[in-house]
PDB file of C-alpha atoms in Angstrom:
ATOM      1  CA  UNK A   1      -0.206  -4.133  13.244  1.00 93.00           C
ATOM      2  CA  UNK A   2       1.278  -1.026  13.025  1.00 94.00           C
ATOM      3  CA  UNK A   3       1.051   1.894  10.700  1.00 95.00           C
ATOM      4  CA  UNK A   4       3.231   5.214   9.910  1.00 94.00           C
ATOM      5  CA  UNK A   5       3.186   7.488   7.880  1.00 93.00           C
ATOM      6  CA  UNK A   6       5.072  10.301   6.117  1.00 92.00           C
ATOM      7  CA  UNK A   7       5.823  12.794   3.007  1.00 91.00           C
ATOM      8  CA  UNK A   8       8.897  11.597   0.500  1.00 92.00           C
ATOM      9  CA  UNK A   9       9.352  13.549  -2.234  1.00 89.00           C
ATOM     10  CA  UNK A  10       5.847  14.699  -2.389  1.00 88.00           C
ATOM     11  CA  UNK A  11       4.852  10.770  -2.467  1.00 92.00           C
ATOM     12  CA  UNK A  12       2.344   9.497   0.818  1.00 93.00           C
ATOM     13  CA  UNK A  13       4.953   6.542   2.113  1.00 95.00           C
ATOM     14  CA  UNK A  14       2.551   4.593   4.461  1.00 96.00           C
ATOM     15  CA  UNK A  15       4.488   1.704   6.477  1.00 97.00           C
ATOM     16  CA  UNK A  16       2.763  -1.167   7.590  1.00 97.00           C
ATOM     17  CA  UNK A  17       4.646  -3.635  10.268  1.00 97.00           C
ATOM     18  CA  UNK A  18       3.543  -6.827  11.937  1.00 97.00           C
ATOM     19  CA  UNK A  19       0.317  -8.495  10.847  1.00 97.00           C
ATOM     20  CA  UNK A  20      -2.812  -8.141   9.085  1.00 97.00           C
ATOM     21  CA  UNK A  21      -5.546 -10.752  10.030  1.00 96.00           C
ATOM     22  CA  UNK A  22      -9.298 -10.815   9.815  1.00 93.00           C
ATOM     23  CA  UNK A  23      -9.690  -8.616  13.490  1.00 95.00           C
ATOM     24  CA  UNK A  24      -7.956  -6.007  12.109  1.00 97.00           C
ATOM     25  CA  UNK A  25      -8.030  -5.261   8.688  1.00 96.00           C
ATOM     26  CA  UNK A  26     -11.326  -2.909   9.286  1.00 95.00           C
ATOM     27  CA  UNK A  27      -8.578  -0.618  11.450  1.00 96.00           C
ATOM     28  CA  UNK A  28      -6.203  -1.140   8.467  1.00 97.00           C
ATOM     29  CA  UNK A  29      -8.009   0.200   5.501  1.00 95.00           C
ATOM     30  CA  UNK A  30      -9.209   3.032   8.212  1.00 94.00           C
ATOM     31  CA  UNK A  31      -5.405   3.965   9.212  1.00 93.00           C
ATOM     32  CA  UNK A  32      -4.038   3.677   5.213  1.00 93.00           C
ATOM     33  CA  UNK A  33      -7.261   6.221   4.293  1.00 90.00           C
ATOM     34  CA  UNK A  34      -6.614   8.395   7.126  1.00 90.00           C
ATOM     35  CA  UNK A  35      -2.939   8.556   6.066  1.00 87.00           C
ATOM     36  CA  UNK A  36      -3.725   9.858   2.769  1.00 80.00           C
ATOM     37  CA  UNK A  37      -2.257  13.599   2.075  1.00 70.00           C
ATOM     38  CA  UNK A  38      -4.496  15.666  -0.322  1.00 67.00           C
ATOM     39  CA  UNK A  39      -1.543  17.158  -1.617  1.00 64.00           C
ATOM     40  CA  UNK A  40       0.437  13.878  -2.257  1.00 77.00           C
ATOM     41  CA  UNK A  41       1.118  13.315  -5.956  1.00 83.00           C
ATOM     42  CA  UNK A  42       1.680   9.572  -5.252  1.00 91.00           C
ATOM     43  CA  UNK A  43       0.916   6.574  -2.910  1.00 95.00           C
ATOM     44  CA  UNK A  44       3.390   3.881  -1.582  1.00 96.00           C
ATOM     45  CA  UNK A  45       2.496   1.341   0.591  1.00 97.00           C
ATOM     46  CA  UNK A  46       5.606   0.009   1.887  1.00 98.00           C
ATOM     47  CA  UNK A  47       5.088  -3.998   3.683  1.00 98.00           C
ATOM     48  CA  UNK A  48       8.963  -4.393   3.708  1.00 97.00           C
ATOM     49  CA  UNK A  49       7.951  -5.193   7.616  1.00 97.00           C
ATOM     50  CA  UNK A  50       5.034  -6.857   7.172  1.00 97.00           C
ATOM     51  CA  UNK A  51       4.873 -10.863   8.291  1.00 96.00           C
ATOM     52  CA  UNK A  52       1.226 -11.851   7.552  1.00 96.00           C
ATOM     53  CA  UNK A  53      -1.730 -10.364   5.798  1.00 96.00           C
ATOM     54  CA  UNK A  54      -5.216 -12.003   5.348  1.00 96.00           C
ATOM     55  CA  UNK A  55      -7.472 -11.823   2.504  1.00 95.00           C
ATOM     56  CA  UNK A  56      -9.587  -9.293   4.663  1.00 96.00           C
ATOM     57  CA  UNK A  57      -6.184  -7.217   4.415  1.00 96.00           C
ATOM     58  CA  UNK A  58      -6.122  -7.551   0.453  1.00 96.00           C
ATOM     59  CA  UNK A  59      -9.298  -5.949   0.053  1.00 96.00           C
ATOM     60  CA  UNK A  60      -8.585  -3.262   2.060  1.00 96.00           C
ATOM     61  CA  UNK A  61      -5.939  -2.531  -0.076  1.00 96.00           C
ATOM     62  CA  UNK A  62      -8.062  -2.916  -3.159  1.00 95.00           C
ATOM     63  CA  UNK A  63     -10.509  -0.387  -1.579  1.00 94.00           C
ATOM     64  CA  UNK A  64      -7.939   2.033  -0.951  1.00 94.00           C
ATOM     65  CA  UNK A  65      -6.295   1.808  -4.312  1.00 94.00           C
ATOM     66  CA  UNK A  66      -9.976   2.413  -5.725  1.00 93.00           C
ATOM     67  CA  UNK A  67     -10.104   5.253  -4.039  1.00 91.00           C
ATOM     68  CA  UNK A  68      -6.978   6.203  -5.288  1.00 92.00           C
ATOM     69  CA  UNK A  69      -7.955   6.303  -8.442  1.00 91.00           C
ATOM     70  CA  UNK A  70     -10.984   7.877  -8.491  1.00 91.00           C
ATOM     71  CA  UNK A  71      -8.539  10.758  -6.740  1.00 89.00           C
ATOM     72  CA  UNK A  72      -6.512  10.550  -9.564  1.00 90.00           C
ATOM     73  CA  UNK A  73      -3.559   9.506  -7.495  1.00 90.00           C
ATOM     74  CA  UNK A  74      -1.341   6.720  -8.084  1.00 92.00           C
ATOM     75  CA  UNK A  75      -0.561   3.971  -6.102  1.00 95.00           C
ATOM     76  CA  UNK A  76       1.846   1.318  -5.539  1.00 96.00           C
ATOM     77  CA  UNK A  77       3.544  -1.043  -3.479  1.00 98.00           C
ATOM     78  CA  UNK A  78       6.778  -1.719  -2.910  1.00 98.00           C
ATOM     79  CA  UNK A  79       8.856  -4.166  -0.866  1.00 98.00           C
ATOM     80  CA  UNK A  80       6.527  -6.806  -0.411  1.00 98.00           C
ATOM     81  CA  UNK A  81       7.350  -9.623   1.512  1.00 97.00           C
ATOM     82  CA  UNK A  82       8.232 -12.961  -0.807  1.00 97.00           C
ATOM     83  CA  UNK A  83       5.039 -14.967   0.733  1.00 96.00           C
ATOM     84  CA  UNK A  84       2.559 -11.878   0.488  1.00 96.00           C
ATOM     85  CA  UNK A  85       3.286 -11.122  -3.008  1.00 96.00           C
ATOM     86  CA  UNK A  86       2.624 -14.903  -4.454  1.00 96.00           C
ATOM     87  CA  UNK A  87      -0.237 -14.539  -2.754  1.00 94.00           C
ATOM     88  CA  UNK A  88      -1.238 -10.763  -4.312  1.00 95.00           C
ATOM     89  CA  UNK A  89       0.271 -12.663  -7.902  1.00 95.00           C
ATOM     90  CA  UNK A  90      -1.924 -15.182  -7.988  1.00 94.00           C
ATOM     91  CA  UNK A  91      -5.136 -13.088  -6.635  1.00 93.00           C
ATOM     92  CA  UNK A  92      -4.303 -10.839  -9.482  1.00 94.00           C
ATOM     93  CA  UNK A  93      -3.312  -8.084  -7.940  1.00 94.00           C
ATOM     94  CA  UNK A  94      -0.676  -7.108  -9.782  1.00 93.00           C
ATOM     95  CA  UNK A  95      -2.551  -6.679 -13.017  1.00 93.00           C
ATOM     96  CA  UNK A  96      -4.665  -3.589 -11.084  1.00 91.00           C
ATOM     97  CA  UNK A  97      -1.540  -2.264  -9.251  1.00 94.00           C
ATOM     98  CA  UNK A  98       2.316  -1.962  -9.394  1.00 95.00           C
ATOM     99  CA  UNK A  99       4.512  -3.784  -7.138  1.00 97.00           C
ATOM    100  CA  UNK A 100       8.569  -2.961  -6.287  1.00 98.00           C
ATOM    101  CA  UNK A 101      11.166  -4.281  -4.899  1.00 97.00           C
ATOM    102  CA  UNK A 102      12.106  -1.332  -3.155  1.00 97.00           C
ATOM    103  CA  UNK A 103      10.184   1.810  -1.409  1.00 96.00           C
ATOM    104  CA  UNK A 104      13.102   4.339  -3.304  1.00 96.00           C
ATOM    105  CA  UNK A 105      12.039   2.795  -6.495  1.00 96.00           C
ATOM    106  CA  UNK A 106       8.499   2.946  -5.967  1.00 96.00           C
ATOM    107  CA  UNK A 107       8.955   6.921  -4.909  1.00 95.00           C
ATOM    108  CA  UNK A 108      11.062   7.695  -8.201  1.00 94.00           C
ATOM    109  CA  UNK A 109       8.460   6.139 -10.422  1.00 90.00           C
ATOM    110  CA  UNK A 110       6.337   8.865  -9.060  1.00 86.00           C
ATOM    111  CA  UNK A 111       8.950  11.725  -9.149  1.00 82.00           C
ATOM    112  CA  UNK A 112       9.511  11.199 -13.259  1.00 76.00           C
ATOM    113  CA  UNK A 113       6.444  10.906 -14.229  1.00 66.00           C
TER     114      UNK A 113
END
């Protein structure tokens, strides 16, 4: 598992490739924290390049998007892997947070608001 991380259009764009299993979804929620920009007005979570994620990597997601929103900045993810988001569907994640098909259309959700 890999993570990077950058600034588009004032909106945190954190990139997650390879896999996220049980061993290392402790490092995962600690790199996608540690990514966060206090001056970011938004927060995309891009797992275009993503092949596997555990339920151990769900909850670090749900963690960080609480802590999101107790920030008062919004979150959302965007290209998620076919598999990965049938899975998120039918944990109900999607009724807590936003899913697109794309990282530019997650990022100009942010910018017109």
């Amino acid at each position: 598992m890999n993570i990077h991380s950058c600034i588009e259009s004032n909106v945190q764009v954190v990139e997650a490739t390879g896999r996220v299993d049980s061993e290392n979804a402790i490092n995962f929620e600690e790199k996608l924290r540690n990514s966060l920009e206090h001056s970011a007005t938004g927060f995309v979570l891009d797992l275009s390049e993503l092949e596997y994620m555990a339920s151990a990597g769900m909850r670090a997601i749900l963690l960080v998007a609480k802590e999101l929103d107790t920030r008062k900045i919004q979150f959302a993810l965007a290209a998620v892997p076919k598999p990965i988001l049938e899975v998120l569907k039918i944990a109900g994640f999607l009724q807590l947070m936003e899913a697109f098909p794309s990282r530019e259309e997650a990022i100009d959700r942010f910018i017109q608001q």
